[in-house]
PDB file of C-alpha atoms in Angstrom:
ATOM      1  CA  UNK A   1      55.985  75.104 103.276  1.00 71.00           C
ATOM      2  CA  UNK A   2      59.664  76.513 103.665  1.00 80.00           C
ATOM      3  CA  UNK A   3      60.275  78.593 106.668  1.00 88.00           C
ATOM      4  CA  UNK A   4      60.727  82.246 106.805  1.00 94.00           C
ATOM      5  CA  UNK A   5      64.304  83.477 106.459  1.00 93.00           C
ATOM      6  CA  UNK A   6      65.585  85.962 109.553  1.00 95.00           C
ATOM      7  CA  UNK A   7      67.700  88.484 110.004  1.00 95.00           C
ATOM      8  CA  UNK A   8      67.706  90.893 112.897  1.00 97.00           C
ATOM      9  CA  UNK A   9      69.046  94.706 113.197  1.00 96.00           C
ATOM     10  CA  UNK A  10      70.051  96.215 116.294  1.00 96.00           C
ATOM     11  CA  UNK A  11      71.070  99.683 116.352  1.00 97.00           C
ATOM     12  CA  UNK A  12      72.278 102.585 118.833  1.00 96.00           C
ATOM     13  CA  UNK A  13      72.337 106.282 118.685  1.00 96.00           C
ATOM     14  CA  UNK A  14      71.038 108.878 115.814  1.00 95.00           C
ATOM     15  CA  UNK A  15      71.461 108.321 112.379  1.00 93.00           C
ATOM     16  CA  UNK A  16      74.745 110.305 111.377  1.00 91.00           C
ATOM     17  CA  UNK A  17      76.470 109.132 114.717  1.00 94.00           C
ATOM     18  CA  UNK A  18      74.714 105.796 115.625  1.00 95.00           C
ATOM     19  CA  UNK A  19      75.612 102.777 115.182  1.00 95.00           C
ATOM     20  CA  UNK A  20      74.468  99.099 114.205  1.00 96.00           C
ATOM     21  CA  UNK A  21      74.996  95.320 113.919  1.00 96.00           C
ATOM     22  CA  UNK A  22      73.618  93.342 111.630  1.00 96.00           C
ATOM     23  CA  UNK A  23      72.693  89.851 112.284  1.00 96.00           C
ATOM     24  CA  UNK A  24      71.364  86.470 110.035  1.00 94.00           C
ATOM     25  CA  UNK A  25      69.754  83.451 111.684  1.00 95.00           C
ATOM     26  CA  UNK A  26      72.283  81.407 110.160  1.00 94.00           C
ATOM     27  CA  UNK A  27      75.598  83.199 111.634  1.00 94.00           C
ATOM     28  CA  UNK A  28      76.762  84.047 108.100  1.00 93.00           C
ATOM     29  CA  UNK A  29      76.288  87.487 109.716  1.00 92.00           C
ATOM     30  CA  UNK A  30      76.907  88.148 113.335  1.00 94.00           C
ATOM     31  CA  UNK A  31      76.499  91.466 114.975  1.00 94.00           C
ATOM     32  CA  UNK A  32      78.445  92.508 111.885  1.00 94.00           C
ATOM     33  CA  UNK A  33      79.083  96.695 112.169  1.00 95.00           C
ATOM     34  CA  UNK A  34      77.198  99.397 109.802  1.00 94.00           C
ATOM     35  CA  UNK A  35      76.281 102.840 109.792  1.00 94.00           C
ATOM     36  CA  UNK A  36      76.344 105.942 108.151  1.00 93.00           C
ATOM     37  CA  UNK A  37      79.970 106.045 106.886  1.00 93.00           C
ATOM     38  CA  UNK A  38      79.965 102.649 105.565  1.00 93.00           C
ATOM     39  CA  UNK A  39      76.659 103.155 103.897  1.00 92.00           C
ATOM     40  CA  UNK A  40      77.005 106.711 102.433  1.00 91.00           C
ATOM     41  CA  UNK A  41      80.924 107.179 102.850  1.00 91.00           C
ATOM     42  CA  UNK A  42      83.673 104.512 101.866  1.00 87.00           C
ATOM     43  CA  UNK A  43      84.369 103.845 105.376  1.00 90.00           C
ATOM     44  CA  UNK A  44      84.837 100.029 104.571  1.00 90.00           C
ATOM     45  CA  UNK A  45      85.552  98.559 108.579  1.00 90.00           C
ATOM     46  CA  UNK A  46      81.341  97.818 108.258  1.00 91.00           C
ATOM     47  CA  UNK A  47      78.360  96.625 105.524  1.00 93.00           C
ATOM     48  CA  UNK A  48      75.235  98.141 104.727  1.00 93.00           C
ATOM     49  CA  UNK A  49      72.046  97.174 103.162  1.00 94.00           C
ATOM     50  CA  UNK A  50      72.590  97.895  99.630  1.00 96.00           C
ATOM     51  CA  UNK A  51      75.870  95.451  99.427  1.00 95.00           C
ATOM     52  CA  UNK A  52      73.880  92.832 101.473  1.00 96.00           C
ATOM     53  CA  UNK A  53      71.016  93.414  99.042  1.00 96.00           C
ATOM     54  CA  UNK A  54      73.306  92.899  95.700  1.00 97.00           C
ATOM     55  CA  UNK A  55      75.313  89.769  97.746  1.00 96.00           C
ATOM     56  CA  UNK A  56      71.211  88.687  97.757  1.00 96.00           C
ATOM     57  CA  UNK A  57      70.782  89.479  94.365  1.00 98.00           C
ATOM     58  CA  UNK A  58      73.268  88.391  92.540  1.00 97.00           C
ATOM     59  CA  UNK A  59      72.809  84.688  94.889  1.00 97.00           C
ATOM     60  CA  UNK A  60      69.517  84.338  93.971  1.00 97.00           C
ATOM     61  CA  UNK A  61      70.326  84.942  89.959  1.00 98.00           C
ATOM     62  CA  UNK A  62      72.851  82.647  90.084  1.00 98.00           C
ATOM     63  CA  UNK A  63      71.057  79.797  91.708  1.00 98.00           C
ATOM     64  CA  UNK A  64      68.571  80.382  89.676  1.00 98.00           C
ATOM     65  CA  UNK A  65      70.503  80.177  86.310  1.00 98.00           C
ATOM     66  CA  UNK A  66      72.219  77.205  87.509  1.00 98.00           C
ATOM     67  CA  UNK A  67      68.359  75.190  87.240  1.00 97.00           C
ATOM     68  CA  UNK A  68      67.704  77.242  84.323  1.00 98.00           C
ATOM     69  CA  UNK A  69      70.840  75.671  82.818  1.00 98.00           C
ATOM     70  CA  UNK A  70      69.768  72.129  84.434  1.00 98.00           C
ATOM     71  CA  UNK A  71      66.420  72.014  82.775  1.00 98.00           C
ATOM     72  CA  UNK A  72      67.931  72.782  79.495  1.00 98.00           C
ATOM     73  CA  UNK A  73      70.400  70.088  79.733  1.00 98.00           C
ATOM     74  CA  UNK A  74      73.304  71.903  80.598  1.00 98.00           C
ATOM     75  CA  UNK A  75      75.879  71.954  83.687  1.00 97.00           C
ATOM     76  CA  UNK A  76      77.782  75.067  84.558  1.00 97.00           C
ATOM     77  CA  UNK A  77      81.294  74.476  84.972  1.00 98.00           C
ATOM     78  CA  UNK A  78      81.394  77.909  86.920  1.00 98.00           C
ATOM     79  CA  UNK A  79      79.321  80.636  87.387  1.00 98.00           C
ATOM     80  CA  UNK A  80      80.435  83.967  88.733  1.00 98.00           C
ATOM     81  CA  UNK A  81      77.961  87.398  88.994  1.00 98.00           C
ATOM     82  CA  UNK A  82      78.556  91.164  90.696  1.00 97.00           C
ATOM     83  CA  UNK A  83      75.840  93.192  91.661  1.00 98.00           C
ATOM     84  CA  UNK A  84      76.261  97.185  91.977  1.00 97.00           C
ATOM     85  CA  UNK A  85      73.712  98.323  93.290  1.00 97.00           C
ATOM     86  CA  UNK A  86      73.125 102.365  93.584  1.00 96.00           C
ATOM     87  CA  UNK A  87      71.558 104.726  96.246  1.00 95.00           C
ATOM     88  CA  UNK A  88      70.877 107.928  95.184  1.00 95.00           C
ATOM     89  CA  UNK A  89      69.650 110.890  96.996  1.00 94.00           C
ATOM     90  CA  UNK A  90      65.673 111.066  96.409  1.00 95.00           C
ATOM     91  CA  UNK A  91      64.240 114.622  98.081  1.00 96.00           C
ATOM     92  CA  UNK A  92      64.738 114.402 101.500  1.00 95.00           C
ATOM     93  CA  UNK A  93      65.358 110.713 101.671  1.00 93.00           C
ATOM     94  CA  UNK A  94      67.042 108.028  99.106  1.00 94.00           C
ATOM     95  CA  UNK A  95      66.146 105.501  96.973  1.00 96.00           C
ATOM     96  CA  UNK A  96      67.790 102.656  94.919  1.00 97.00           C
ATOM     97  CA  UNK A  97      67.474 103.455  91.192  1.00 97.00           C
ATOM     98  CA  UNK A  98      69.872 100.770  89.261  1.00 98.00           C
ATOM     99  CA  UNK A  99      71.180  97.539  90.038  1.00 98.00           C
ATOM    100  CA  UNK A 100      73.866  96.157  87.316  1.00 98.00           C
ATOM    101  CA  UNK A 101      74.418  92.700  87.155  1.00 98.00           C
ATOM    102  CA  UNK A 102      77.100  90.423  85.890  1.00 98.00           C
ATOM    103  CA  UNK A 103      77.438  86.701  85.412  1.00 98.00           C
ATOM    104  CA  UNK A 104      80.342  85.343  84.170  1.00 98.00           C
ATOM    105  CA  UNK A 105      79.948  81.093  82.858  1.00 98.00           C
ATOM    106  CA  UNK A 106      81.867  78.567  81.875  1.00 98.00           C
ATOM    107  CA  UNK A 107      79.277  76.023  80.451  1.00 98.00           C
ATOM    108  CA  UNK A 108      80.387  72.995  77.757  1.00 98.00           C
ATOM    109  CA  UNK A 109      78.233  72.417  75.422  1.00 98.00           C
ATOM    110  CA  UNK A 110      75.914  75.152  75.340  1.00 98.00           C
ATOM    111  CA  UNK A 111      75.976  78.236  72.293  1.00 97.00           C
ATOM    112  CA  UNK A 112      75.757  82.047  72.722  1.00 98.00           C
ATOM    113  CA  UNK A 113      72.242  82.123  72.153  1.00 98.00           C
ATOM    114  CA  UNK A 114      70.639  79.631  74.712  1.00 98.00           C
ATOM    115  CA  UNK A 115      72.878  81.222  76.931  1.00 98.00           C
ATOM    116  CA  UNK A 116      71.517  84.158  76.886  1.00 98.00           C
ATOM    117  CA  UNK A 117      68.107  83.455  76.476  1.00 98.00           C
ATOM    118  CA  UNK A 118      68.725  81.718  79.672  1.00 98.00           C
ATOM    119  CA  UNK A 119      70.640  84.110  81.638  1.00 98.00           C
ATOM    120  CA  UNK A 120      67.884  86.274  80.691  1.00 98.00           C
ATOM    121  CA  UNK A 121      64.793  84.095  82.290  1.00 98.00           C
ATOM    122  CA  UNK A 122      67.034  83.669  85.492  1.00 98.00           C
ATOM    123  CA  UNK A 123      67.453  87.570  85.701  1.00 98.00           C
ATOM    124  CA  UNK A 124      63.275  87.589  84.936  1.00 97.00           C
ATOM    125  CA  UNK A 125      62.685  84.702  87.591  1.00 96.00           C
ATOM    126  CA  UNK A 126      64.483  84.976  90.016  1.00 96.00           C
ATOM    127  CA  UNK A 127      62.559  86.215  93.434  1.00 96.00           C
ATOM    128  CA  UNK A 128      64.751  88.545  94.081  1.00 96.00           C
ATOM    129  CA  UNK A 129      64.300  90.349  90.708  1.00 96.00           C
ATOM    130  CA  UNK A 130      60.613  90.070  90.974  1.00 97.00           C
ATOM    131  CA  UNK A 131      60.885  91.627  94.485  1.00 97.00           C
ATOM    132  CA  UNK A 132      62.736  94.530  93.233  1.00 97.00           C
ATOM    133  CA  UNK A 133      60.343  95.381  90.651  1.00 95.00           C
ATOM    134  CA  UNK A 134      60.370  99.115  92.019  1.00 96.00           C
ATOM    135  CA  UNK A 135      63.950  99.703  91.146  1.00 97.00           C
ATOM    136  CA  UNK A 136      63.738 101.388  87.711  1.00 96.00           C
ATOM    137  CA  UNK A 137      66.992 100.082  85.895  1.00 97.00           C
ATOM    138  CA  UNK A 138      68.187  96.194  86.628  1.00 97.00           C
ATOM    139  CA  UNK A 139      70.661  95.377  83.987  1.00 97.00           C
ATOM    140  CA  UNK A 140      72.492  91.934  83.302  1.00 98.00           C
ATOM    141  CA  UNK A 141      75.478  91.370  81.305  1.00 98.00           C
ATOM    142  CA  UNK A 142      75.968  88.038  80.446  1.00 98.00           C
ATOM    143  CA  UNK A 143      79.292  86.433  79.399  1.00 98.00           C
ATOM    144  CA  UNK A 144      79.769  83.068  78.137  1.00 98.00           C
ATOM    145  CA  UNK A 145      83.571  82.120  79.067  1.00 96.00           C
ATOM    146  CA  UNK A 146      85.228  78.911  77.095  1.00 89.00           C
TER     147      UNK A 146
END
């Protein structure tokens, strides 16, 4: 059975003036800055959890398009995908209400319509997706690239 994946949060102060680190059990984050201005401003000197979340996403889609494309036969030459993901303000709290997503591909061999059909059972299977059933709008735009 695989192991659980860890990431820990430490954080200092009040909400509007506090401040956090962010940290994965792999190093790929390390005490890495956030708080409220770089999650509901544009200060940019920190992350937050919706940016990690579409970095998540739009891994997880694109591994999982790349076996998609395996089992059908296929090998991606490249595969690039975005993920915007939006918090909006939700009564006295937020919520995330749309995540786009776009994958860009470079694949020989394979036509506009297994490529999408594809694309699209990534986007369905992918655990991410499935754990972010709550967010009403996830969107994919696909593009097949010669």
């Amino acid at each position: 059975m695989p192991a659980d994946k860890r990431a820990t949060v430490h954080w200092e102060g009040a909400g509007k003036t506090g401040k956090g680190q962010i940290s994965t059990e792999t190093g790929a984050l390390k005490d890495y800055p956030y708080g409220f201005a770089s999650r509901f401003e544009d200060d940019k000197r920190g992350t937050n959890p919706e940016e990690i979340l579409g970095a998540a996403h739009a891994g997880c889609l694109t591994m999982a398009f790349a076996f998609a494309l395996e089992g059908a036969g296929f090998t991606a030459k490249s595969i690039d995908t975005k993920a915007a993901v939006r918090l909006t303000q939700d009564g006295p709290g937020f919520k995330i209400d749309r995540i786009q997503l776009e994958l860009e591909a470079v694949i020989p061999g394979i036509d506009e319509a297994k490529f999408q059909e594809l694309a699209a059972g990534a986007k369905a299977g992918c655990p991410l997706s499935k754990a972010l059933a709550s967010v009403p709008e996830i969107t994919l735009k696909a593009t097949l690239r010669s």
